[in-house]
Amino acid sequence: MKKLPIGISTFRDIIEEGYVYIDKTFFVKKLVDSGRYYFLSRPRRFGKSLFLDTLKSAFEGKKELFKGLYLENHWDWEAEYPVIKISFGAGLLRNRTELDQTFKAMFSRWEEKFDIKLADLNYKENFKELIEKLYHRYNQKVVILVDEYDKPILDNITDQNKAEEMRENLKNFYSVIKDSDACIKFVFLTGVSKFSKVSLFSGLNNLEDITLNRDYSIICGYTQNDLEREFADRLQQADLNEIKKWYNGYNWLGESVYNPFDILLFLSNNCEFRNYWFETGSPAFLIKLFKKNKYFIPDLEKVEVSESLLGSFDVDFIELETLLFQAGYLTIKKQKRVGPRLKYELEYPNIEVQYSLNDYILDYLISDPVGKSRHQDALYYSLEAGDPERLHSAMKLLFAAIPYNNFSKSRIHEYEGYYASVIYSYFAALGIELIAEDVTNKGRIDLTLKLDDKVYIIEFKVAENSDDDKEKDLPLQQIKKKGYSEKYTDKQKSVYLIGITFSKKERNVSSFEWEMVELK
């Protein structure tokens, strides 16, 4: 049984030390045959660094590492190229000084590796000099591989001035690549984000972006076939459908894939379902955007964006939906054309992201991390038992537990979507199936929950105070008037209709009405 390559991104180590390797070398050949300048964006921990190192080994002519792989018999092993590999992945770069120190260390290593001496100039001129000297010394064009090209900017994304300074310095550095075209064989840049060509790549506008090219949709990540073929010996007792629900679903207009880090940790931990990938990063900056925009959290179920919005952002123009997609918290559900424009429907990729992200959002919405788990349990058990009265009590308790100073300081409760956002995030964090804005032929249901053989149809309303509950169009009446239950009453399930009114004055549930539909 081969070892699991957890945290290993060096191609040579994986091959020589007996680790599992999913053969992606077909894409090495395809890229080289199709062009010279490429850019790829994928979320963190998706295998980008390993793919870059695979490229490096191929261009350096390390044929012995590719035995039994696609590239072994589909590559010119006689040609060896000098490879400049740049990575900003190690540590934080908190200011211009630290970026300069990183550049200085890089050039020092290259001088030693290639046994050359560079003039004591600025880093842009040194980069150009390095490319030209390697070209003439080896009589071969140079390969340039850049890993986490955007990390110095993302490290400072909460400080716009610093982020802009990092961006301008990187733009100046990367511009050398285009000017050195005559000396370059191949260029590949990867990162989490895709900054606009105008802002960061104005000096390198000849890059082909393959992020949403369906021909390269599985260039990183494990497919279902990869999982079942390469890890069969470890999955004999595992539920493949449940694994797929938890960890598959990332899609870039082709076959959906698993995040490799999730699968490797899942297998290493005796097939225990946990949020392995989510725990490797913090969406703290996303939470700041949620707060700034007073984002209606249930809208995460039905995000629709344009091609331009999905594709790029800049430090002075950061859209929440763009960041959610590029960071891996949302993925592509559907592509469609609206007139001349391409539009994309986004969704959570899987259970892990749905429950983990909403669990994190709850900490911002309620500021009650200690009681959160207790309230989640109470909600889940009431839904599982088909007990709306118990659900009512659980909701009253969870809103009553939200500290008063959370309301008085942030005044977040004054925005109309706050109460529905809290309830939605609680349910989403349970990992159960839910549909926000559930479409029927009579209208849209605020929230539909599905658990085992039970369906809960929920309509919300926010009133200024509890006296407003006496208004005639209460949520339960609306559910019945619109006939929302008809969508589910032929499914042989228990269907519950629940109307909930929140009082801004009381900051809690002021009315909770329910009925169970009698199935015919």
Short mmCIF file of C-alpha atoms in Angstrom, two decimals:
data_model
loop_
_atom_site.label_atom_id
_atom_site.label_comp_id
_atom_site.label_asym_id
_atom_site.label_seq_id
_atom_site.Cartn_x
_atom_site.Cartn_y
_atom_site.Cartn_z
CA MET A 1 0.00 0.00 0.00
CA LYS A 2 1.49 3.32 -1.07
CA LYS A 3 1.80 6.17 1.40
CA LEU A 4 -0.50 9.19 1.41
CA PRO A 5 1.31 12.37 0.21
CA ILE A 6 -0.11 14.67 2.88
CA GLY A 7 1.53 18.08 2.61
CA ILE A 8 4.08 16.91 0.02
CA SER A 9 4.37 18.99 -3.12
CA THR A 10 7.79 17.85 -4.40
CA PHE A 11 7.29 15.55 -7.39
CA ARG A 12 10.60 13.72 -6.90
CA ASP A 13 9.81 12.90 -3.27
CA ILE A 14 6.38 11.51 -4.15
CA ILE A 15 7.77 9.25 -6.88
CA GLU A 16 10.95 8.08 -5.16
CA GLU A 17 9.53 7.61 -1.68
CA GLY A 18 6.52 5.52 -2.65
CA TYR A 19 3.62 7.94 -2.29
CA VAL A 20 0.36 7.81 -4.22
CA TYR A 21 0.53 9.97 -7.34
CA ILE A 22 -2.48 10.79 -9.50
CA ASP A 23 -1.09 11.07 -13.03
CA LYS A 24 -1.61 14.63 -14.30
CA THR A 25 1.27 14.53 -16.79
CA PHE A 26 -1.10 14.44 -19.77
CA PHE A 27 -1.73 18.12 -19.05
CA VAL A 28 1.99 18.90 -19.14
CA LYS A 29 2.13 17.68 -22.73
CA LYS A 30 -1.13 19.38 -23.68
CA LEU A 31 -0.02 22.76 -22.31
CA VAL A 32 3.34 22.70 -24.08
CA ASP A 33 1.77 21.62 -27.37
CA SER A 34 -0.91 24.32 -27.20
CA GLY A 35 0.94 27.47 -26.14
CA ARG A 36 3.61 29.13 -24.01
CA TYR A 37 2.08 31.52 -21.46
CA TYR A 38 -0.50 30.29 -18.95
CA PHE A 39 -2.33 31.32 -15.81
CA LEU A 40 -4.35 29.05 -13.48
CA SER A 41 -6.40 29.98 -10.42
CA ARG A 42 -7.47 27.33 -7.91
CA PRO A 43 -8.31 27.42 -4.18
CA ARG A 44 -5.67 26.66 -1.58
CA ARG A 45 -4.52 23.07 -1.00
CA PHE A 46 -5.62 21.95 -4.45
CA GLY A 47 -2.34 20.57 -5.81
CA LYS A 48 -1.13 23.64 -7.70
CA SER A 49 2.37 23.48 -6.20
CA LEU A 50 2.74 19.78 -7.04
CA PHE A 51 1.70 20.40 -10.64
CA LEU A 52 4.28 23.20 -10.96
CA ASP A 53 6.97 20.93 -9.59
CA THR A 54 5.90 18.23 -12.07
CA LEU A 55 6.39 20.78 -14.86
CA LYS A 56 9.81 21.62 -13.46
CA SER A 57 10.90 17.96 -13.44
CA ALA A 58 9.72 17.47 -17.01
CA PHE A 59 11.53 20.52 -18.39
CA GLU A 60 14.70 19.55 -16.52
CA GLY A 61 14.61 16.18 -18.28
CA LYS A 62 14.13 13.95 -15.23
CA LYS A 63 12.86 11.01 -17.26
CA GLU A 64 13.49 8.50 -14.46
CA LEU A 65 10.73 10.12 -12.40
CA PHE A 66 8.07 9.60 -15.05
CA LYS A 67 8.32 5.84 -15.44
CA GLY A 68 4.86 4.40 -16.03
CA LEU A 69 3.27 7.85 -16.37
CA TYR A 70 1.72 9.33 -19.50
CA LEU A 71 4.62 11.68 -20.14
CA GLU A 72 7.24 8.91 -20.21
CA ASN A 73 6.52 8.15 -23.87
CA HIS A 74 5.17 11.56 -24.91
CA TRP A 75 8.07 13.93 -24.19
CA ASP A 76 11.39 14.90 -25.76
CA TRP A 77 13.75 13.83 -22.99
CA GLU A 78 16.82 14.90 -24.95
CA ALA A 79 16.02 18.58 -24.43
CA GLU A 80 16.71 20.06 -20.98
CA TYR A 81 15.76 23.61 -20.11
CA PRO A 82 16.88 25.99 -17.35
CA VAL A 83 13.95 26.49 -14.97
CA ILE A 84 13.34 29.54 -12.80
CA LYS A 85 10.84 28.58 -10.12
CA ILE A 86 9.41 31.39 -8.00
CA SER A 87 7.28 30.79 -4.93
CA PHE A 88 5.80 33.21 -2.44
CA GLY A 89 4.20 30.45 -0.39
CA ALA A 90 6.48 30.48 2.65
CA GLY A 91 5.34 32.70 5.53
CA LEU A 92 3.67 36.10 5.51
CA LEU A 93 5.00 39.09 3.59
CA ARG A 94 3.70 41.98 5.64
CA ASN A 95 5.34 44.93 3.93
CA ARG A 96 7.58 46.10 1.09
CA THR A 97 10.73 45.47 3.12
CA GLU A 98 9.88 41.79 3.60
CA LEU A 99 9.06 41.46 -0.11
CA ASP A 100 12.46 42.96 -0.98
CA GLN A 101 14.15 40.54 1.39
CA THR A 102 12.36 37.65 -0.31
CA PHE A 103 13.52 38.82 -3.74
CA LYS A 104 17.07 39.20 -2.46
CA ALA A 105 17.07 35.64 -1.09
CA MET A 106 15.64 34.29 -4.36
CA PHE A 107 18.35 35.87 -6.48
CA SER A 108 21.04 34.69 -4.10
CA ARG A 109 19.79 31.09 -4.47
CA TRP A 110 19.64 31.38 -8.25
CA GLU A 111 23.19 32.73 -8.41
CA GLU A 112 24.36 29.73 -6.41
CA LYS A 113 22.24 27.16 -8.29
CA PHE A 114 23.25 28.32 -11.77
CA ASP A 115 26.76 29.47 -10.80
CA ILE A 116 26.31 32.96 -12.20
CA LYS A 117 26.87 36.48 -10.92
CA LEU A 118 24.22 39.17 -11.29
CA ALA A 119 24.82 42.90 -11.19
CA ASP A 120 23.73 44.71 -8.05
CA LEU A 121 20.69 46.36 -9.64
CA ASN A 122 16.98 46.47 -8.82
CA TYR A 123 15.03 43.23 -8.86
CA LYS A 124 13.32 43.94 -12.18
CA GLU A 125 16.66 44.39 -13.96
CA ASN A 126 18.18 41.41 -12.13
CA PHE A 127 15.29 39.22 -13.25
CA LYS A 128 15.79 40.26 -16.87
CA GLU A 129 19.55 39.71 -16.56
CA LEU A 130 19.00 36.24 -15.05
CA ILE A 131 16.75 35.16 -17.94
CA GLU A 132 19.19 36.38 -20.57
CA LYS A 133 22.27 34.83 -18.92
CA LEU A 134 20.55 31.45 -18.55
CA TYR A 135 19.44 31.57 -22.16
CA HIS A 136 22.97 32.17 -23.42
CA ARG A 137 24.71 29.81 -20.99
CA TYR A 138 22.50 26.78 -21.70
CA ASN A 139 21.73 27.67 -25.31
CA GLN A 140 18.12 26.88 -24.48
CA LYS A 141 15.10 29.04 -23.80
CA VAL A 142 14.11 29.53 -20.17
CA VAL A 143 11.10 28.10 -18.32
CA ILE A 144 9.49 30.32 -15.66
CA LEU A 145 7.14 28.84 -13.05
CA VAL A 146 5.46 31.08 -10.45
CA ASP A 147 3.65 29.56 -7.47
CA GLU A 148 1.25 31.69 -5.37
CA TYR A 149 1.98 34.74 -7.51
CA ASP A 150 -0.65 36.72 -5.58
CA LYS A 151 0.20 35.83 -1.98
CA PRO A 152 2.10 39.05 -1.12
CA ILE A 153 -1.06 40.97 -2.06
CA LEU A 154 -3.45 38.64 -0.25
CA ASP A 155 -1.26 38.76 2.86
CA ASN A 156 -2.12 42.47 3.04
CA ILE A 157 -5.63 42.48 1.61
CA THR A 158 -7.12 44.14 4.71
CA ASP A 159 -4.76 47.11 4.32
CA GLN A 160 -5.51 48.67 0.94
CA ASN A 161 -2.42 50.88 0.85
CA LYS A 162 -0.04 48.01 1.57
CA ALA A 163 -1.88 45.71 -0.84
CA GLU A 164 -1.61 48.31 -3.60
CA GLU A 165 2.11 48.74 -2.90
CA MET A 166 2.63 44.98 -3.16
CA ARG A 167 0.61 44.86 -6.36
CA GLU A 168 2.64 47.61 -8.02
CA ASN A 169 5.95 45.98 -7.10
CA LEU A 170 4.83 42.58 -8.39
CA LYS A 171 3.45 44.11 -11.58
CA ASN A 172 6.81 45.74 -12.21
CA PHE A 173 8.59 42.42 -11.56
CA TYR A 174 6.28 40.29 -13.74
CA SER A 175 6.48 42.76 -16.64
CA VAL A 176 9.98 41.43 -17.33
CA ILE A 177 8.49 38.17 -18.61
CA LYS A 178 6.80 39.74 -21.63
CA ASP A 179 9.88 41.81 -22.49
CA SER A 180 12.01 38.65 -22.43
CA ASP A 181 9.84 36.69 -24.86
CA ALA A 182 12.72 35.83 -27.22
CA CYS A 183 14.47 33.99 -24.37
CA ILE A 184 11.44 32.15 -22.94
CA LYS A 185 10.21 28.63 -23.66
CA PHE A 186 7.26 28.38 -21.27
CA VAL A 187 5.58 30.34 -18.45
CA PHE A 188 3.03 29.10 -15.90
CA LEU A 189 1.62 31.20 -13.05
CA THR A 190 -0.71 29.92 -10.34
CA GLY A 191 -2.50 31.44 -7.39
CA VAL A 192 -5.75 31.52 -5.48
CA SER A 193 -7.07 34.77 -6.89
CA LYS A 194 -7.25 36.21 -10.35
CA PHE A 195 -6.40 39.89 -10.34
CA SER A 196 -7.51 41.90 -13.34
CA LYS A 197 -5.14 42.18 -16.25
CA VAL A 198 -5.34 45.94 -16.02
CA SER A 199 -4.18 46.04 -12.40
CA LEU A 200 -1.52 43.34 -12.11
CA PHE A 201 -0.86 41.93 -15.56
CA SER A 202 -0.85 45.09 -17.65
CA GLY A 203 2.80 44.31 -18.35
CA LEU A 204 2.05 40.63 -18.95
CA ASN A 205 -1.15 40.62 -20.99
CA ASN A 206 -0.16 37.65 -23.13
CA LEU A 207 -1.13 35.07 -20.49
CA GLU A 208 -3.79 32.53 -21.44
CA ASP A 209 -6.13 32.05 -18.50
CA ILE A 210 -7.12 28.36 -18.28
CA THR A 211 -9.01 28.67 -15.00
CA LEU A 212 -12.41 28.17 -16.66
CA ASN A 213 -11.21 26.24 -19.69
CA ARG A 214 -13.15 22.97 -19.53
CA ASP A 215 -10.22 21.15 -21.19
CA TYR A 216 -8.24 21.79 -17.98
CA SER A 217 -11.06 21.46 -15.45
CA ILE A 218 -9.41 18.45 -13.74
CA ILE A 219 -5.79 19.65 -14.02
CA CYS A 220 -5.85 19.84 -10.20
CA GLY A 221 -7.96 17.76 -7.84
CA TYR A 222 -9.10 14.13 -7.78
CA THR A 223 -11.92 12.86 -9.99
CA GLN A 224 -14.37 10.19 -8.83
CA ASN A 225 -12.49 7.67 -10.95
CA ASP A 226 -9.17 8.74 -9.40
CA LEU A 227 -10.59 8.20 -5.94
CA GLU A 228 -12.03 4.76 -6.61
CA ARG A 229 -9.03 3.52 -8.60
CA GLU A 230 -6.08 4.80 -6.60
CA PHE A 231 -7.50 4.42 -3.09
CA ALA A 232 -9.62 1.28 -3.49
CA ASP A 233 -7.67 -0.59 -0.80
CA ARG A 234 -8.47 2.12 1.75
CA LEU A 235 -12.15 2.55 0.82
CA GLN A 236 -13.47 -0.99 1.20
CA GLN A 237 -15.64 -0.13 4.19
CA ALA A 238 -16.40 3.48 3.21
CA ASP A 239 -19.65 4.95 1.90
CA LEU A 240 -18.68 6.41 -1.49
CA ASN A 241 -21.91 8.39 -1.83
CA GLU A 242 -21.36 10.04 1.53
CA ILE A 243 -17.74 10.86 0.64
CA LYS A 244 -18.98 12.48 -2.55
CA LYS A 245 -21.53 14.59 -0.66
CA TRP A 246 -18.91 15.73 1.82
CA TYR A 247 -15.89 16.44 -0.37
CA ASN A 248 -16.68 16.38 -4.11
CA GLY A 249 -18.40 19.15 -6.06
CA TYR A 250 -15.68 21.64 -7.06
CA ASN A 251 -16.37 22.50 -10.67
CA TRP A 252 -14.68 24.60 -13.35
CA LEU A 253 -17.04 23.82 -16.26
CA GLY A 254 -15.98 20.19 -16.58
CA GLU A 255 -16.04 17.10 -14.39
CA SER A 256 -16.37 17.92 -10.70
CA VAL A 257 -13.42 17.06 -8.47
CA TYR A 258 -12.39 16.47 -4.87
CA ASN A 259 -9.96 18.64 -2.99
CA PRO A 260 -6.90 16.32 -2.60
CA PHE A 261 -6.13 17.59 0.91
CA ASP A 262 -9.60 16.57 2.13
CA ILE A 263 -9.34 13.07 0.71
CA LEU A 264 -5.83 12.43 2.01
CA LEU A 265 -6.71 13.57 5.54
CA PHE A 266 -10.02 11.68 5.43
CA LEU A 267 -8.22 8.45 4.55
CA SER A 268 -5.45 9.09 7.05
CA ASN A 269 -8.03 9.52 9.82
CA ASN A 270 -9.78 6.17 9.28
CA CYS A 271 -12.44 7.66 7.00
CA GLU A 272 -13.77 10.04 9.62
CA PHE A 273 -15.83 12.90 8.18
CA ARG A 274 -14.44 16.26 9.28
CA ASN A 275 -13.84 19.70 7.78
CA TYR A 276 -10.17 19.07 6.95
CA TRP A 277 -9.79 21.63 4.16
CA PHE A 278 -11.80 24.39 5.82
CA GLU A 279 -9.63 24.23 8.94
CA THR A 280 -6.50 25.10 6.92
CA GLY A 281 -7.60 28.69 6.38
CA SER A 282 -9.63 31.45 7.96
CA PRO A 283 -12.33 33.35 6.04
CA ALA A 284 -11.98 36.32 8.38
CA PHE A 285 -11.73 38.80 5.52
CA LEU A 286 -14.91 37.39 4.00
CA ILE A 287 -16.71 37.99 7.27
CA LYS A 288 -15.66 41.64 7.14
CA LEU A 289 -17.25 41.88 3.70
CA PHE A 290 -20.42 40.15 4.94
CA LYS A 291 -20.63 42.71 7.73
CA LYS A 292 -19.83 45.71 5.53
CA ASN A 293 -22.44 44.76 2.91
CA LYS A 294 -25.05 43.48 5.41
CA TYR A 295 -25.21 40.43 3.19
CA PHE A 296 -28.39 38.34 3.30
CA ILE A 297 -26.83 34.95 4.08
CA PRO A 298 -29.57 32.80 2.46
CA ASP A 299 -28.59 34.41 -0.85
CA LEU A 300 -25.53 32.15 -0.81
CA GLU A 301 -27.93 29.50 -2.10
CA LYS A 302 -28.63 31.38 -5.33
CA VAL A 303 -25.62 33.47 -6.32
CA GLU A 304 -25.54 34.54 -9.96
CA VAL A 305 -22.64 36.54 -11.37
CA SER A 306 -21.36 37.78 -14.69
CA GLU A 307 -18.24 36.46 -16.39
CA SER A 308 -16.34 39.68 -15.67
CA LEU A 309 -17.26 39.64 -11.97
CA LEU A 310 -16.39 35.98 -11.58
CA GLY A 311 -13.07 36.33 -13.35
CA SER A 312 -11.16 38.99 -11.46
CA PHE A 313 -10.97 41.55 -8.72
CA ASP A 314 -8.59 44.18 -7.44
CA VAL A 315 -7.56 45.51 -4.04
CA ASP A 316 -9.80 48.56 -4.48
CA PHE A 317 -12.69 46.62 -6.00
CA ILE A 318 -13.38 43.40 -4.10
CA GLU A 319 -16.74 41.79 -4.65
CA LEU A 320 -17.82 39.23 -2.06
CA GLU A 321 -19.12 36.75 -4.64
CA THR A 322 -15.83 36.84 -6.57
CA LEU A 323 -13.82 36.14 -3.45
CA LEU A 324 -16.16 33.33 -2.36
CA PHE A 325 -15.67 31.61 -5.72
CA GLN A 326 -11.94 32.08 -6.06
CA ALA A 327 -11.31 30.99 -2.48
CA GLY A 328 -13.32 27.78 -2.97
CA TYR A 329 -16.37 28.51 -0.80
CA LEU A 330 -18.65 28.58 -3.85
CA THR A 331 -18.31 26.71 -7.13
CA ILE A 332 -19.96 26.74 -10.53
CA LYS A 333 -23.35 25.07 -10.74
CA LYS A 334 -24.36 26.23 -14.21
CA GLN A 335 -23.16 28.42 -17.06
CA LYS A 336 -25.72 30.21 -19.22
CA ARG A 337 -25.86 32.94 -21.81
CA VAL A 338 -28.08 35.97 -21.32
CA GLY A 339 -28.05 37.82 -24.60
CA PRO A 340 -24.38 38.36 -25.43
CA ARG A 341 -23.26 37.89 -21.83
CA LEU A 342 -22.14 34.76 -19.99
CA LYS A 343 -23.61 34.28 -16.52
CA TYR A 344 -22.75 31.75 -13.83
CA GLU A 345 -24.88 30.24 -11.09
CA LEU A 346 -22.81 29.40 -8.02
CA GLU A 347 -23.42 27.04 -5.11
CA TYR A 348 -21.66 25.40 -2.18
CA PRO A 349 -19.43 22.62 -3.53
CA ASN A 350 -20.25 20.15 -0.74
CA ILE A 351 -21.41 19.53 2.82
CA GLU A 352 -18.04 20.39 4.35
CA VAL A 353 -18.05 23.92 2.96
CA GLN A 354 -21.76 24.48 3.58
CA TYR A 355 -21.68 23.58 7.23
CA SER A 356 -18.21 24.95 8.02
CA LEU A 357 -18.69 28.34 6.39
CA ASN A 358 -22.10 28.87 7.97
CA ASP A 359 -20.78 27.74 11.34
CA TYR A 360 -18.10 30.41 10.99
CA ILE A 361 -20.64 33.03 9.88
CA LEU A 362 -22.74 32.28 12.97
CA ASP A 363 -19.93 33.49 15.21
CA TYR A 364 -20.21 36.88 13.53
CA LEU A 365 -24.01 36.94 13.60
CA ILE A 366 -24.62 35.87 17.19
CA SER A 367 -21.37 36.30 19.17
CA ASP A 368 -22.26 33.25 21.27
CA PRO A 369 -19.67 30.58 20.42
CA VAL A 370 -20.19 28.74 23.70
CA GLY A 371 -23.93 28.31 23.31
CA LYS A 372 -23.86 27.81 19.55
CA SER A 373 -23.25 24.07 19.65
CA ARG A 374 -25.97 23.54 22.24
CA HIS A 375 -28.50 25.44 20.11
CA GLN A 376 -27.45 23.53 16.98
CA ASP A 377 -28.11 20.24 18.76
CA ALA A 378 -31.53 21.43 19.92
CA LEU A 379 -32.51 22.50 16.40
CA TYR A 380 -31.33 19.26 14.82
CA TYR A 381 -33.05 16.98 17.32
CA SER A 382 -36.34 18.86 16.96
CA LEU A 383 -36.22 18.54 13.17
CA GLU A 384 -35.22 14.89 13.36
CA ALA A 385 -38.12 14.16 15.71
CA GLY A 386 -40.67 16.06 13.62
CA ASP A 387 -41.49 18.26 16.61
CA PRO A 388 -42.25 21.90 15.59
CA GLU A 389 -43.09 22.94 19.16
CA ARG A 390 -39.64 21.83 20.25
CA LEU A 391 -38.24 23.73 17.26
CA HIS A 392 -40.08 26.84 18.41
CA SER A 393 -38.56 26.58 21.88
CA ALA A 394 -35.09 26.07 20.44
CA MET A 395 -35.40 29.17 18.28
CA LYS A 396 -36.63 31.29 21.19
CA LEU A 397 -33.71 30.15 23.31
CA LEU A 398 -31.06 30.76 20.68
CA PHE A 399 -32.19 34.35 20.03
CA ALA A 400 -32.56 35.00 23.76
CA ALA A 401 -28.96 33.83 24.22
CA ILE A 402 -27.51 36.40 21.82
CA PRO A 403 -25.72 38.94 24.06
CA TYR A 404 -27.46 42.31 24.31
CA ASN A 405 -24.24 44.19 23.55
CA ASN A 406 -24.11 42.40 20.19
CA PHE A 407 -27.27 44.30 19.28
CA SER A 408 -26.40 47.61 20.93
CA LYS A 409 -22.88 47.84 19.47
CA SER A 410 -23.37 46.62 15.91
CA ARG A 411 -27.09 47.37 15.40
CA ILE A 412 -26.94 44.46 12.97
CA HIS A 413 -30.41 43.39 14.06
CA GLU A 414 -31.88 46.43 12.34
CA TYR A 415 -31.23 45.09 8.88
CA GLU A 416 -34.21 43.14 7.58
CA GLY A 417 -32.31 39.98 6.70
CA TYR A 418 -30.62 39.50 10.07
CA TYR A 419 -33.10 37.09 11.65
CA ALA A 420 -33.53 34.93 8.55
CA SER A 421 -29.73 34.93 8.12
CA VAL A 422 -29.24 33.62 11.67
CA ILE A 423 -31.80 30.84 11.19
CA TYR A 424 -30.47 29.95 7.74
CA SER A 425 -26.86 29.76 8.98
CA TYR A 426 -27.88 27.60 11.92
CA PHE A 427 -29.65 25.13 9.64
CA ALA A 428 -26.92 25.23 6.96
CA ALA A 429 -24.30 24.56 9.63
CA LEU A 430 -26.17 21.35 10.50
CA GLY A 431 -25.27 19.99 7.06
CA ILE A 432 -28.88 19.11 6.22
CA GLU A 433 -30.40 19.65 2.79
CA LEU A 434 -31.97 23.07 2.48
CA ILE A 435 -33.23 25.33 -0.29
CA ALA A 436 -33.45 29.09 0.14
CA GLU A 437 -35.95 30.84 -2.12
CA ASP A 438 -37.37 27.46 -3.13
CA VAL A 439 -39.20 28.01 -6.42
CA THR A 440 -42.72 26.64 -6.91
CA ASN A 441 -45.31 27.37 -9.60
CA LYS A 442 -47.07 29.59 -7.04
CA GLY A 443 -44.09 31.65 -5.86
CA ARG A 444 -40.95 31.27 -3.77
CA ILE A 445 -40.73 29.57 -0.38
CA ASP A 446 -38.36 31.43 1.99
CA LEU A 447 -36.71 28.22 3.19
CA THR A 448 -37.28 24.51 2.67
CA LEU A 449 -35.55 21.92 4.87
CA LYS A 450 -35.32 18.21 4.13
CA LEU A 451 -34.31 15.67 6.74
CA ASP A 452 -34.94 11.95 6.35
CA ASP A 453 -38.64 11.58 5.48
CA LYS A 454 -39.60 15.06 6.61
CA VAL A 455 -39.97 18.37 4.72
CA TYR A 456 -40.24 21.72 6.50
CA ILE A 457 -41.65 24.67 4.53
CA ILE A 458 -40.77 27.88 6.35
CA GLU A 459 -41.85 31.47 5.70
CA PHE A 460 -40.36 34.44 7.60
CA LYS A 461 -41.60 37.90 8.45
CA VAL A 462 -39.98 40.75 10.41
CA ALA A 463 -42.24 43.11 12.38
CA GLU A 464 -41.36 46.27 14.30
CA ASN A 465 -42.98 44.85 17.44
CA SER A 466 -45.13 41.94 18.53
CA ASP A 467 -48.38 43.88 18.00
CA ASP A 468 -47.71 43.80 14.27
CA ASP A 469 -48.34 40.05 14.40
CA LYS A 470 -52.03 40.88 14.18
CA GLU A 471 -51.66 41.96 10.59
CA LYS A 472 -53.76 39.65 8.43
CA ASP A 473 -51.06 38.35 6.08
CA LEU A 474 -49.11 36.21 8.53
CA PRO A 475 -46.41 33.83 7.21
CA LEU A 476 -48.40 30.62 7.73
CA GLN A 477 -51.40 32.09 5.94
CA GLN A 478 -49.18 33.00 3.02
CA ILE A 479 -47.82 29.42 2.78
CA LYS A 480 -51.37 28.06 2.66
CA LYS A 481 -52.69 30.80 0.37
CA LYS A 482 -49.90 30.21 -2.15
CA GLY A 483 -50.22 26.43 -1.96
CA TYR A 484 -46.48 25.98 -1.38
CA SER A 485 -46.92 22.50 0.06
CA GLU A 486 -48.22 21.11 -3.25
CA LYS A 487 -44.65 20.76 -4.48
CA TYR A 488 -43.94 18.12 -1.82
CA THR A 489 -47.22 16.49 -0.84
CA ASP A 490 -46.91 13.82 -3.54
CA LYS A 491 -43.49 12.72 -2.33
CA GLN A 492 -44.81 10.48 0.46
CA LYS A 493 -43.08 12.59 3.09
CA SER A 494 -44.23 14.30 6.27
CA VAL A 495 -44.68 17.97 5.33
CA TYR A 496 -44.70 20.69 7.98
CA LEU A 497 -45.79 24.29 7.28
CA ILE A 498 -44.16 26.84 9.61
CA GLY A 499 -44.73 30.59 9.73
CA ILE A 500 -42.30 32.60 11.84
CA THR A 501 -42.53 36.29 12.73
CA PHE A 502 -39.59 38.12 14.34
CA SER A 503 -40.01 41.25 16.43
CA LYS A 504 -37.31 43.89 16.07
CA LYS A 505 -38.35 45.36 19.42
CA GLU A 506 -38.13 42.05 21.29
CA ARG A 507 -35.24 40.78 19.13
CA ASN A 508 -36.80 37.33 19.11
CA VAL A 509 -39.51 35.13 17.65
CA SER A 510 -42.84 36.79 18.39
CA SER A 511 -45.08 34.37 16.52
CA PHE A 512 -44.59 30.73 15.56
CA GLU A 513 -47.46 28.93 13.84
CA TRP A 514 -47.39 25.54 12.22
CA GLU A 515 -49.49 22.85 10.63
CA MET A 516 -48.79 19.38 9.37
CA VAL A 517 -50.13 18.57 5.92
CA GLU A 518 -52.31 15.51 5.78
CA LEU A 519 -51.09 13.39 2.87
CA LYS A 520 -53.80 11.85 0.74
#
